[in-house]
mmCIF file of N, CA and C in Angstrom:
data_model
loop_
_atom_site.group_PDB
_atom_site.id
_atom_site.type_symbol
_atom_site.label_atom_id
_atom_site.label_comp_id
_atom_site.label_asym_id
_atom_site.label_seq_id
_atom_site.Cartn_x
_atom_site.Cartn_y
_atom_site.Cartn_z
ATOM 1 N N UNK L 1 56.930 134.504 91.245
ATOM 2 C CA UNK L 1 57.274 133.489 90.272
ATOM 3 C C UNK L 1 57.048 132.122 90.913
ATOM 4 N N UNK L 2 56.070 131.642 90.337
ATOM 5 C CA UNK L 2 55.906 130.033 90.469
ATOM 6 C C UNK L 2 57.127 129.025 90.666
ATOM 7 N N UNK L 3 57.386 128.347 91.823
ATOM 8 C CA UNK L 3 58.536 127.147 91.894
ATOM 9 C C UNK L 3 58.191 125.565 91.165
ATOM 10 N N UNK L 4 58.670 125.664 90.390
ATOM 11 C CA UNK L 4 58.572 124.197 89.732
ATOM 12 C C UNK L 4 59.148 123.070 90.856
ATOM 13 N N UNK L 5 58.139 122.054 91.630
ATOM 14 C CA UNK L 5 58.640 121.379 92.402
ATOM 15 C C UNK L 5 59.219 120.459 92.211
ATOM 16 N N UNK L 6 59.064 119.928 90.828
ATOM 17 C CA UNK L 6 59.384 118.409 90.295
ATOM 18 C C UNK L 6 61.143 118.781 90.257
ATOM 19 N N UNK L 7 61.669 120.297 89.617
ATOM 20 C CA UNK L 7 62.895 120.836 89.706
ATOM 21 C C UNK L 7 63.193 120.451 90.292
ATOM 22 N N UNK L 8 62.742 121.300 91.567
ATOM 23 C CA UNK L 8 63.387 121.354 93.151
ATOM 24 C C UNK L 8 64.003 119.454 93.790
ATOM 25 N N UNK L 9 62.185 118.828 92.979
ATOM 26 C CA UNK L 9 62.711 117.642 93.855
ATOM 27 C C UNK L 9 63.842 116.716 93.295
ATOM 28 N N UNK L 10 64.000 116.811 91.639
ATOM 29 C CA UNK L 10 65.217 116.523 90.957
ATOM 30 C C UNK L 10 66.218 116.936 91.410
ATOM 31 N N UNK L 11 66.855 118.254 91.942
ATOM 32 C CA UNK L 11 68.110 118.791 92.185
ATOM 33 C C UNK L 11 68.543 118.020 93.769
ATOM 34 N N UNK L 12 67.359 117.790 94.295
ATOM 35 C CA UNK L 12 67.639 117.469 95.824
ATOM 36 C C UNK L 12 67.928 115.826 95.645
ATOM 37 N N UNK L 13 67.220 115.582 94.741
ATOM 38 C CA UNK L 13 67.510 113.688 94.592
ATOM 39 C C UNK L 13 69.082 113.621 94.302
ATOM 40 N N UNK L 14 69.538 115.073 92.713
ATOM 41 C CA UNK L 14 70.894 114.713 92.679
ATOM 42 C C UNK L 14 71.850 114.998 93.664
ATOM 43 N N UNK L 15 71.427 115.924 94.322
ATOM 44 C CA UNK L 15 72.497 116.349 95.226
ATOM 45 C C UNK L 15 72.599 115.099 96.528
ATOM 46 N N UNK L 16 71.632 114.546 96.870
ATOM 47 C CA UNK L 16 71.852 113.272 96.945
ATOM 48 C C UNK L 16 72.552 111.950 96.831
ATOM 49 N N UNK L 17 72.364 111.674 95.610
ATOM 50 C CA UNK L 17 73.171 110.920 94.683
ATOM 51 C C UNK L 17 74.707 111.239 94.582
ATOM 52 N N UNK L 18 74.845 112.678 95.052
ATOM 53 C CA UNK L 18 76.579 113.068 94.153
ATOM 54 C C UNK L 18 77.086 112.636 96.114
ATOM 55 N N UNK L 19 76.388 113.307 96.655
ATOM 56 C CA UNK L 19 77.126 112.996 98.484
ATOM 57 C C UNK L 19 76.855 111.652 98.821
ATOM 58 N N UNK L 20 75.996 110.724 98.200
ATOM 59 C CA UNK L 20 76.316 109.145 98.556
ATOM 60 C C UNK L 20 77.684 108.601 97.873
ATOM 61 N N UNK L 21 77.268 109.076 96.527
ATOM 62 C CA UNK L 21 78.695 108.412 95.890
ATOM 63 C C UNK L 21 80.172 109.206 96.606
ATOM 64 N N UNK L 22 80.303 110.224 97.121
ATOM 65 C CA UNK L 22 81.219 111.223 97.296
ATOM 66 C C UNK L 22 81.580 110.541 99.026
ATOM 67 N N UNK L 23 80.662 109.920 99.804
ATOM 68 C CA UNK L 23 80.745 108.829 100.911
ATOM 69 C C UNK L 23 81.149 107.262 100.415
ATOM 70 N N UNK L 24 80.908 107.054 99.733
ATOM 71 C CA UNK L 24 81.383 106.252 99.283
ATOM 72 C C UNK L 24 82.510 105.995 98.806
ATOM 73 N N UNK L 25 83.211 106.754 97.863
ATOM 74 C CA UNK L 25 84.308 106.749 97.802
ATOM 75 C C UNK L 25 85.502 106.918 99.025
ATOM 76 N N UNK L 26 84.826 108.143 99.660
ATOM 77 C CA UNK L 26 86.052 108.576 100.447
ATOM 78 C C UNK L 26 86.371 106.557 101.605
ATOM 79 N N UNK L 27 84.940 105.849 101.675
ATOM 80 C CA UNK L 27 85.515 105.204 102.833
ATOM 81 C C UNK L 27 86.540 104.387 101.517
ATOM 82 N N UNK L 28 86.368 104.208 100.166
ATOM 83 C CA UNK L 28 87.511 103.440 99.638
ATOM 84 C C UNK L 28 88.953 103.530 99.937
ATOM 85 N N UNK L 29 88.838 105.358 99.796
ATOM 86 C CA UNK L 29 90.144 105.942 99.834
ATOM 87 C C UNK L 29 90.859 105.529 101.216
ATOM 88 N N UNK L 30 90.079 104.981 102.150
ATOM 89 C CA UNK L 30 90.095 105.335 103.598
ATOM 90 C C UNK L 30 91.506 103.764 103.779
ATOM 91 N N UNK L 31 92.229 103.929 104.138
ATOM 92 C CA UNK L 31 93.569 103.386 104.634
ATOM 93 C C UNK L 31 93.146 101.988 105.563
ATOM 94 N N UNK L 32 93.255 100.717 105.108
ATOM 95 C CA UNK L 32 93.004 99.556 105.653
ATOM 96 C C UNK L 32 94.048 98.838 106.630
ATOM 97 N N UNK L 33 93.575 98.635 108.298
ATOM 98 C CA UNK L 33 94.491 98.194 108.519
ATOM 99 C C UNK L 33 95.759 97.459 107.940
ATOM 100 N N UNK L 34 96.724 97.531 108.700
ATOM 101 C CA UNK L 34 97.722 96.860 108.160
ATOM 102 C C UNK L 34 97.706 95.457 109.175
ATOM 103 N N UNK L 35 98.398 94.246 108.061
ATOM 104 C CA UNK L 35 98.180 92.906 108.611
ATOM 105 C C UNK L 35 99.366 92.851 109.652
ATOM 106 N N UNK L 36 99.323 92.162 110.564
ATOM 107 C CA UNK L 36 100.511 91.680 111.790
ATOM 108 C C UNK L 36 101.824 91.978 110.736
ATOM 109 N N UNK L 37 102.089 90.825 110.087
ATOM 110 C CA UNK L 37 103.162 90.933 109.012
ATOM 111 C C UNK L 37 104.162 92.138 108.540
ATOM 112 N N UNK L 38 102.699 92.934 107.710
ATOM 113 C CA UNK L 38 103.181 94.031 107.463
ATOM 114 C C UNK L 38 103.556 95.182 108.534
ATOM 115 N N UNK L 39 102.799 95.170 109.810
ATOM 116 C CA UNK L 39 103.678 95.943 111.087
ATOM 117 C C UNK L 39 104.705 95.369 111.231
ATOM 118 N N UNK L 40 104.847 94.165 111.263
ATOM 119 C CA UNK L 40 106.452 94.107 111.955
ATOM 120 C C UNK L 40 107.558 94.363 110.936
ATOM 121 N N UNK L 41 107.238 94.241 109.207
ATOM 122 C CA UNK L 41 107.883 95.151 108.491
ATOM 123 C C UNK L 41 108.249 96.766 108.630
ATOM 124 N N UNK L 42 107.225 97.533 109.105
ATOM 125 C CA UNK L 42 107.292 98.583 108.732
ATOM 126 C C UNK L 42 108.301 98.926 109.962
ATOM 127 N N UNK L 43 107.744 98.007 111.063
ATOM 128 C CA UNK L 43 109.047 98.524 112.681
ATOM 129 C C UNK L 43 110.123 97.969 112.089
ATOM 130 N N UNK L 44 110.549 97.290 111.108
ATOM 131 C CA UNK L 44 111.431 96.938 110.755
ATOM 132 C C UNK L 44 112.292 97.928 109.337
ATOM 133 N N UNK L 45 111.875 98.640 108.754
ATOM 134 C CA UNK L 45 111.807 99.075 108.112
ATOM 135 C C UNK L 45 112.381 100.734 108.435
ATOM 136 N N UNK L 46 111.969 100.784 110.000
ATOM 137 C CA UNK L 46 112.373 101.763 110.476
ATOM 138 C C UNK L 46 113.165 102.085 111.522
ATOM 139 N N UNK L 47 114.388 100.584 111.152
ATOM 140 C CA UNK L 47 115.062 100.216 112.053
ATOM 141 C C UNK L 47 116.458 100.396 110.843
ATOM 142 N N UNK L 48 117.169 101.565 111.176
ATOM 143 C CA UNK L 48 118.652 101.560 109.495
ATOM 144 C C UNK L 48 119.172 100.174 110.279
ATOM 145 N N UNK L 49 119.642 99.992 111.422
ATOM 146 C CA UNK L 49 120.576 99.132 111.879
ATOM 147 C C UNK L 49 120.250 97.494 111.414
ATOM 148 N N UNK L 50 119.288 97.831 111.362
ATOM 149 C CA UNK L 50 118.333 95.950 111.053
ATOM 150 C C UNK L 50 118.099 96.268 108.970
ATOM 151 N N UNK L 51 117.355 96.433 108.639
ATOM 152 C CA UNK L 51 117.176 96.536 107.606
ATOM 153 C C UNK L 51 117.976 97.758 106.063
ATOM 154 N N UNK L 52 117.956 98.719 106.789
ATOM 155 C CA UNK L 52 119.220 99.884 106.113
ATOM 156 C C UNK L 52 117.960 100.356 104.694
ATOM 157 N N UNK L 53 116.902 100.012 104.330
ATOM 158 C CA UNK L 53 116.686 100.122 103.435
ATOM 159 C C UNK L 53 116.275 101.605 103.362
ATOM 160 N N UNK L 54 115.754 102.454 104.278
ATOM 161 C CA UNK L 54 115.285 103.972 104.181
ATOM 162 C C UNK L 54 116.578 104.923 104.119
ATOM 163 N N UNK L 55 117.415 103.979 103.801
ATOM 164 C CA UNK L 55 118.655 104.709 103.796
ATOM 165 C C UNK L 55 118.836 104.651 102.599
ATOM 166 N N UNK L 56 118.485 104.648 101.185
ATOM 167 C CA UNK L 56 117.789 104.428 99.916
ATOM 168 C C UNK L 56 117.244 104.503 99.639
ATOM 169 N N UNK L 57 116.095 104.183 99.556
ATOM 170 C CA UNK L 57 114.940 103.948 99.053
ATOM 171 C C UNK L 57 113.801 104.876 100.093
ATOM 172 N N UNK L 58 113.087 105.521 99.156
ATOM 173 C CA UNK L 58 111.816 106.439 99.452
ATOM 174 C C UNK L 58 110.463 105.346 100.117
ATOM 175 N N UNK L 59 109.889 105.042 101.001
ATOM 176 C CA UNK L 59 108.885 104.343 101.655
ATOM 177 C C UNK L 59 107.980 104.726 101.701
ATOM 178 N N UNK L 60 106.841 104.205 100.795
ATOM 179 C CA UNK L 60 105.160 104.516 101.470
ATOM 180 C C UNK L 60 105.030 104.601 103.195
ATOM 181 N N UNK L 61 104.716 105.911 103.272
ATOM 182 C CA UNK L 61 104.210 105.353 105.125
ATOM 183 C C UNK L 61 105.396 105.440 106.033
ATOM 184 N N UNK L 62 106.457 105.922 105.555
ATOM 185 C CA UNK L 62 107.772 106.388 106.944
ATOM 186 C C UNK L 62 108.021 107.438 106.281
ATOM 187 N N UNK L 63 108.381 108.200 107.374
ATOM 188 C CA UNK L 63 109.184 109.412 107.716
ATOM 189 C C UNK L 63 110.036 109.786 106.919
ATOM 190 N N UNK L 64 111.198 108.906 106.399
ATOM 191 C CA UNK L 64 112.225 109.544 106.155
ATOM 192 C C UNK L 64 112.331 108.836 104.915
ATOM 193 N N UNK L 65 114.022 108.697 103.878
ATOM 194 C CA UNK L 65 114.208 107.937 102.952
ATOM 195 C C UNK L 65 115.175 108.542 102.160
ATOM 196 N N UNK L 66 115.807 107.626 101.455
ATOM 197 C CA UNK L 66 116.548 108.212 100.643
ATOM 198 C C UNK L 66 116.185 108.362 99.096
ATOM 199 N N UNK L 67 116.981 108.666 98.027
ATOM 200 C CA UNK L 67 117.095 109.012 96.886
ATOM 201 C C UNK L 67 118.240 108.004 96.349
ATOM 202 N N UNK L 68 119.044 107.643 96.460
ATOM 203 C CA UNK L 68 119.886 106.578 95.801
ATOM 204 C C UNK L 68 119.586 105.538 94.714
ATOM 205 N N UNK L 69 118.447 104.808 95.668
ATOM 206 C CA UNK L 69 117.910 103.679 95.245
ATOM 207 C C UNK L 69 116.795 104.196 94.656
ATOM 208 N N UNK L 70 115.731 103.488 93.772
ATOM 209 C CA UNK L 70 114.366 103.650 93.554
ATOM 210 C C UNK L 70 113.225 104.218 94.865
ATOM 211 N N UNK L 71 112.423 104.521 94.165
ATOM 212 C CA UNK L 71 111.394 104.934 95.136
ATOM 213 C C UNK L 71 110.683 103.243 95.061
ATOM 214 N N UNK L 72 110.151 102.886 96.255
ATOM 215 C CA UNK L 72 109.086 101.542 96.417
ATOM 216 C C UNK L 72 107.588 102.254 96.803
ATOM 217 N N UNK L 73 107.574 103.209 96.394
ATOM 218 C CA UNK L 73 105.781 103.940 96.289
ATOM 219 C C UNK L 73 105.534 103.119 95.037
ATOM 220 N N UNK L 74 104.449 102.472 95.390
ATOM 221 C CA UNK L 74 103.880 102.002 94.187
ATOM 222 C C UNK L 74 103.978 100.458 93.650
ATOM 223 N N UNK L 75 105.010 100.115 94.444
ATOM 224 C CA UNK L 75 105.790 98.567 93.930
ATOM 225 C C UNK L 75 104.457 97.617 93.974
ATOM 226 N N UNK L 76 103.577 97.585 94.850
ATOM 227 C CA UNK L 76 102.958 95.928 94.439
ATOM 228 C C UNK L 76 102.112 96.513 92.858
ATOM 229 N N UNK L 77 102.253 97.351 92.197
ATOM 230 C CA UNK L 77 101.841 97.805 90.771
ATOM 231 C C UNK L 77 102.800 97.324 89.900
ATOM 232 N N UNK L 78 103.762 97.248 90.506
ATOM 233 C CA UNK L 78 105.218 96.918 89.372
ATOM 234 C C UNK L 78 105.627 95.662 89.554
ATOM 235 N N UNK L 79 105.136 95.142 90.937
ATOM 236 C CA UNK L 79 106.145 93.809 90.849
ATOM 237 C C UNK L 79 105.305 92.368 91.826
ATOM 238 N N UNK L 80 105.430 91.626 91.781
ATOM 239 C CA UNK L 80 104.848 90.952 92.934
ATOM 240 C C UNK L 80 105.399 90.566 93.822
ATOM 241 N N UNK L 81 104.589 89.646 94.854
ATOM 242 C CA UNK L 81 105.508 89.702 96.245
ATOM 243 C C UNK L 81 106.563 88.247 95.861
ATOM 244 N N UNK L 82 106.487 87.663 95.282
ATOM 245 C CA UNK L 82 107.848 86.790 95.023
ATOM 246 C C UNK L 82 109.088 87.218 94.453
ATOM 247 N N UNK L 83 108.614 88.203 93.590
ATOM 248 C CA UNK L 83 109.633 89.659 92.648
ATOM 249 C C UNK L 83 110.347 89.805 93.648
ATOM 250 N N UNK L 84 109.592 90.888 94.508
ATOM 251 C CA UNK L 84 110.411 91.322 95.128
ATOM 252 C C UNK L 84 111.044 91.287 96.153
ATOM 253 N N UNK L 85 110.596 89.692 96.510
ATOM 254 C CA UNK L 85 111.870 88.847 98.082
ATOM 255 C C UNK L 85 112.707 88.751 97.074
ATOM 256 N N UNK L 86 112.699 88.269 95.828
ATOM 257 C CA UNK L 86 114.121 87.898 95.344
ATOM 258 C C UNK L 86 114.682 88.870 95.546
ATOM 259 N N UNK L 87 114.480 90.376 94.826
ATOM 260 C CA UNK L 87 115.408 90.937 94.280
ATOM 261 C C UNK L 87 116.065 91.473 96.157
ATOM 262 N N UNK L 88 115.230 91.444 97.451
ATOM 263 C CA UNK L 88 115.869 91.933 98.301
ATOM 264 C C UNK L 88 117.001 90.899 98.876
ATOM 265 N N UNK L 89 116.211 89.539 98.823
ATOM 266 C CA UNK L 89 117.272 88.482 99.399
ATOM 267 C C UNK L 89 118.673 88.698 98.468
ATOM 268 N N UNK L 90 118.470 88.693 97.187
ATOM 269 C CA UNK L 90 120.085 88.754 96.403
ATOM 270 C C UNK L 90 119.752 89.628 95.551
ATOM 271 N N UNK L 91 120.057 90.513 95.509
ATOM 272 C CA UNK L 91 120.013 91.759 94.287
ATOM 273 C C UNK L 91 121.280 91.228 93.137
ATOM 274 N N UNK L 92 122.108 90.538 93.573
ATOM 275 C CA UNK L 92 123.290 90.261 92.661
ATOM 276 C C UNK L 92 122.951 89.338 91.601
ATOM 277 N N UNK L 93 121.965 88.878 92.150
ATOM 278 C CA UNK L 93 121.309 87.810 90.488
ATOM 279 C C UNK L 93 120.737 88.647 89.402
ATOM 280 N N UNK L 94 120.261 89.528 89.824
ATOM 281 C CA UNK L 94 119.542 90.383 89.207
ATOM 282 C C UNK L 94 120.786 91.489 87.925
ATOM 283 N N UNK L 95 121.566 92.107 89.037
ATOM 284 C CA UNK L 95 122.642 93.154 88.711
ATOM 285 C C UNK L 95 123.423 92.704 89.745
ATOM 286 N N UNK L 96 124.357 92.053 89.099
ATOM 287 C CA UNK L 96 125.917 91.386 89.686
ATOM 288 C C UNK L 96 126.666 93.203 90.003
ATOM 289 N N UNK L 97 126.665 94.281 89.609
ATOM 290 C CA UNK L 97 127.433 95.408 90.182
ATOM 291 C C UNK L 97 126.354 96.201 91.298
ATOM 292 N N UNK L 98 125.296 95.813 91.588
ATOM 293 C CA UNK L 98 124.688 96.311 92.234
ATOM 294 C C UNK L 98 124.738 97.020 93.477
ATOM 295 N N UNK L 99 124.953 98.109 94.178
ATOM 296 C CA UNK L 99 125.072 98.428 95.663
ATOM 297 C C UNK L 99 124.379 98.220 96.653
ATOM 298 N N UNK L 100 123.108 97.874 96.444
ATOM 299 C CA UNK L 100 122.458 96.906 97.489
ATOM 300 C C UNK L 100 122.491 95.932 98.067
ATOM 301 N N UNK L 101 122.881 95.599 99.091
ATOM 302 C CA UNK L 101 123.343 94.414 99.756
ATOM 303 C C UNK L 101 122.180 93.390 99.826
ATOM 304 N N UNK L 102 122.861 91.476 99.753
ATOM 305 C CA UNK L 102 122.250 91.185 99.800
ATOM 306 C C UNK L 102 121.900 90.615 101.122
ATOM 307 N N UNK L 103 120.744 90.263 101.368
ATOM 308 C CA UNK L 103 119.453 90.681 102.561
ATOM 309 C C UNK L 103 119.871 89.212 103.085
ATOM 310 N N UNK L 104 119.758 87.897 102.681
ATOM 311 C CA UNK L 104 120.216 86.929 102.889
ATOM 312 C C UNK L 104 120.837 85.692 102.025
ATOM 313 N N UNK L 105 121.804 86.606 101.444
ATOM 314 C CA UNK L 105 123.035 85.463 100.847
ATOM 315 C C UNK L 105 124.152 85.541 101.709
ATOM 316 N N UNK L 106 125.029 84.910 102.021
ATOM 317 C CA UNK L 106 126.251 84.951 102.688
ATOM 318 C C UNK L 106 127.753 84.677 101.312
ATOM 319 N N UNK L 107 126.938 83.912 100.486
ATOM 320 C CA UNK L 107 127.739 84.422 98.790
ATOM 321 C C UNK L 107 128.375 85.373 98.291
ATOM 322 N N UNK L 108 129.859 85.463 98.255
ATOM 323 C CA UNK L 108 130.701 86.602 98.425
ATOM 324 C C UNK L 108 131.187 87.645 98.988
ATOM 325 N N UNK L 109 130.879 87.391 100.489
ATOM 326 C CA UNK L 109 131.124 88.211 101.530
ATOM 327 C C UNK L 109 132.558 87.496 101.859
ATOM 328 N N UNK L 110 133.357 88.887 102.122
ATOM 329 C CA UNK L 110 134.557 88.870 102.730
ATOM 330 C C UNK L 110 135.368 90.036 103.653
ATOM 331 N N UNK L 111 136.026 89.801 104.138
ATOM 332 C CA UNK L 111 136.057 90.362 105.712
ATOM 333 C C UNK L 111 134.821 91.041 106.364
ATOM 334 N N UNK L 112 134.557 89.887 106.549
ATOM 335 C CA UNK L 112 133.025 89.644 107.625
ATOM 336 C C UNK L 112 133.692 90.046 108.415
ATOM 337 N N UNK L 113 133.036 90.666 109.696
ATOM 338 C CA UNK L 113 133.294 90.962 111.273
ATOM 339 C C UNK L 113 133.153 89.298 112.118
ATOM 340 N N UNK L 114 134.063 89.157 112.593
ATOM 341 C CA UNK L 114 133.784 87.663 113.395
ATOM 342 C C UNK L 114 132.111 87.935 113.563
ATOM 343 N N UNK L 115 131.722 88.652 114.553
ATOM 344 C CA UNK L 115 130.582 88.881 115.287
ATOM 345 C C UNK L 115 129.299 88.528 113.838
ATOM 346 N N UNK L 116 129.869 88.782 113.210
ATOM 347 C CA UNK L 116 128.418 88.901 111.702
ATOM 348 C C UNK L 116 128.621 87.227 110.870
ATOM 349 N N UNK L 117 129.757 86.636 110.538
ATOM 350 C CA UNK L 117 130.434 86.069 110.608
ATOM 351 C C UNK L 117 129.253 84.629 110.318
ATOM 352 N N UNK L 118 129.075 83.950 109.003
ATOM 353 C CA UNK L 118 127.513 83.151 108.884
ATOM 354 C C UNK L 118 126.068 83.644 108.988
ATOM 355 N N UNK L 119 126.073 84.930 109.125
ATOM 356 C CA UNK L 119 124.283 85.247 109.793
ATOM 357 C C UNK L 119 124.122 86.590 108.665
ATOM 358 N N UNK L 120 123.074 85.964 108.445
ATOM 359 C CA UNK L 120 122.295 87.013 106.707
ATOM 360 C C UNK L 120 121.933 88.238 107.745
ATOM 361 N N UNK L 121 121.839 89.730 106.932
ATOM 362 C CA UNK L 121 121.367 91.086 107.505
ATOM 363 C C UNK L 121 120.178 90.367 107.960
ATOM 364 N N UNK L 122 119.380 89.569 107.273
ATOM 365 C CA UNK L 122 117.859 89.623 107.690
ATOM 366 C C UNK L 122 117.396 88.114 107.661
ATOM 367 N N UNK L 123 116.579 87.835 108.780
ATOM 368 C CA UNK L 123 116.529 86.328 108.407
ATOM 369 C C UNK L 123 115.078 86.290 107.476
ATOM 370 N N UNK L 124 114.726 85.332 107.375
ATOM 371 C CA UNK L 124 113.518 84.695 106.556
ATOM 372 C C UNK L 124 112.281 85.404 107.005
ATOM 373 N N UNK L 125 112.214 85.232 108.516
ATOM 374 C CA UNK L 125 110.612 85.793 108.586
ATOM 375 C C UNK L 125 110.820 87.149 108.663
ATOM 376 N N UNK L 126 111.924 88.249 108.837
ATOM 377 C CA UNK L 126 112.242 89.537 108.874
ATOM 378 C C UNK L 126 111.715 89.793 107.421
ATOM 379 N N UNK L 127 112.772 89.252 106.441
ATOM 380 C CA UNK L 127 112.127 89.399 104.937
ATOM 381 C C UNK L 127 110.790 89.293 104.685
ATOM 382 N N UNK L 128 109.960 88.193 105.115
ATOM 383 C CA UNK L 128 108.719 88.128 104.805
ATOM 384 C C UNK L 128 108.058 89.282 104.977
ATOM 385 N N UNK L 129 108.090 89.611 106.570
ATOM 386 C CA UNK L 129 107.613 90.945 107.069
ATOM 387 C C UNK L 129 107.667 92.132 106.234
ATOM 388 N N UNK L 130 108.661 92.445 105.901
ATOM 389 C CA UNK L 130 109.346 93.428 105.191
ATOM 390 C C UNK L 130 108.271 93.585 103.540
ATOM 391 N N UNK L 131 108.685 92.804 103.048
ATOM 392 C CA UNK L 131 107.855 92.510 101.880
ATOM 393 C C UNK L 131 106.605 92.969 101.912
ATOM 394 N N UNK L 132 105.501 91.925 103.084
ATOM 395 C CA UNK L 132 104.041 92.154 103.540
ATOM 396 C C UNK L 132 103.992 93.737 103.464
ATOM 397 N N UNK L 133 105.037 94.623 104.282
ATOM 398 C CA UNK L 133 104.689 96.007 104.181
ATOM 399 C C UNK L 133 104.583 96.810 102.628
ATOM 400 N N UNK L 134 105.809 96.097 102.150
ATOM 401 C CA UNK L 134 105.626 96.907 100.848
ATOM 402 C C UNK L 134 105.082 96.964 100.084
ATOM 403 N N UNK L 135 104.122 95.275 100.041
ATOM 404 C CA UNK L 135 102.684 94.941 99.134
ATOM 405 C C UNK L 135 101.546 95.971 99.433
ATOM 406 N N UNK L 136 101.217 96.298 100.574
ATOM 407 C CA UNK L 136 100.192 96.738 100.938
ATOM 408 C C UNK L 136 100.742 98.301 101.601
ATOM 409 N N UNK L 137 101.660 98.706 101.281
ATOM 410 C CA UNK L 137 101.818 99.940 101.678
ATOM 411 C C UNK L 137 101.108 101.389 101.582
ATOM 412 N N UNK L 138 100.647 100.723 100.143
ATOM 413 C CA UNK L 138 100.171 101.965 99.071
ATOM 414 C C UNK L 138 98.561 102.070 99.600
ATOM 415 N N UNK L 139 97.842 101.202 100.419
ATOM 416 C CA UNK L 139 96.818 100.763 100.774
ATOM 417 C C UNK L 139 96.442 100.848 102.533
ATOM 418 N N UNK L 140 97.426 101.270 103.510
ATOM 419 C CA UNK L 140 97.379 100.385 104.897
ATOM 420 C C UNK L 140 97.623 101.649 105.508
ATOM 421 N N UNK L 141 97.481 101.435 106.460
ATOM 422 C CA UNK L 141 97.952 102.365 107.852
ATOM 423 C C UNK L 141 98.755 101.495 109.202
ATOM 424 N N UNK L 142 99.729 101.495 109.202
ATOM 425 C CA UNK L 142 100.903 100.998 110.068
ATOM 426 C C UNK L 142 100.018 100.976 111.187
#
């Protein structure tokens, strides 16, 4: 039986075509560094004593997490990065009964520990950090 070559050379062009695009994609899929920022979030992130948040909340990209709180898989889809410094710096603006502490208000805290006593869980550039990770979580490799 006669081989039709023009076939042959069609099937080999597509098969071609399907493993360029099929390289192509995968380097999309492929995990983009993560920025300075967002590392020192994520070491932060995986610190309960400094930040507490995996003690709640489910994390793109760590180990562990809780169920309490929302999952943050997915958040820079839901929210942006100004969203969501607010809602970590004061969750109480948001939901005044809320159980999440806030990150840096000192606004209605009482029997502080002397030792804690004026000083937010997290300062400013901790938060920033923190944030940077969760924008790009869904995207990065720690």
């Amino acid at each position: 039986m006669p081989v039709d070559r023009s076939l042959v050379a069609r099937r080999v062009a597509m098969a071609l075509a399907v493993a360029a695009c099929l390289a192509q994609g995968a380097a999309w899929a492929e995990p983009v560094p993560a920025s300075e920022a967002a590392q020192r979030g994520y070491q932060l992130l995986l610190q309960r004593q400094d930040s507490g948040c995996v003690l709640c909340h489910r994390i793109p990209g760590l180990p562990v997490g809780g169920d309490i709180g929302p999952s943050l898989e997915g958040l820079s889809a839901r929210a942006s990065a100004p969203e969501v410094r607010e809602r970590i710096a004061d969750p109480r603006r948001f939901n005044p009964l809320t159980l999440m502490p806030a990150y840096l208000s000192l606004t209605g805290l009482t029997n502080v520990a002397q030792a804690y006593q004026g000083k937010t869980i997290l300062t400013e550039q901790g938060l920033d950090d923190i944030v940077a990770y969760l924008m790009q979580s869904d995207r990065v490799r720690p």
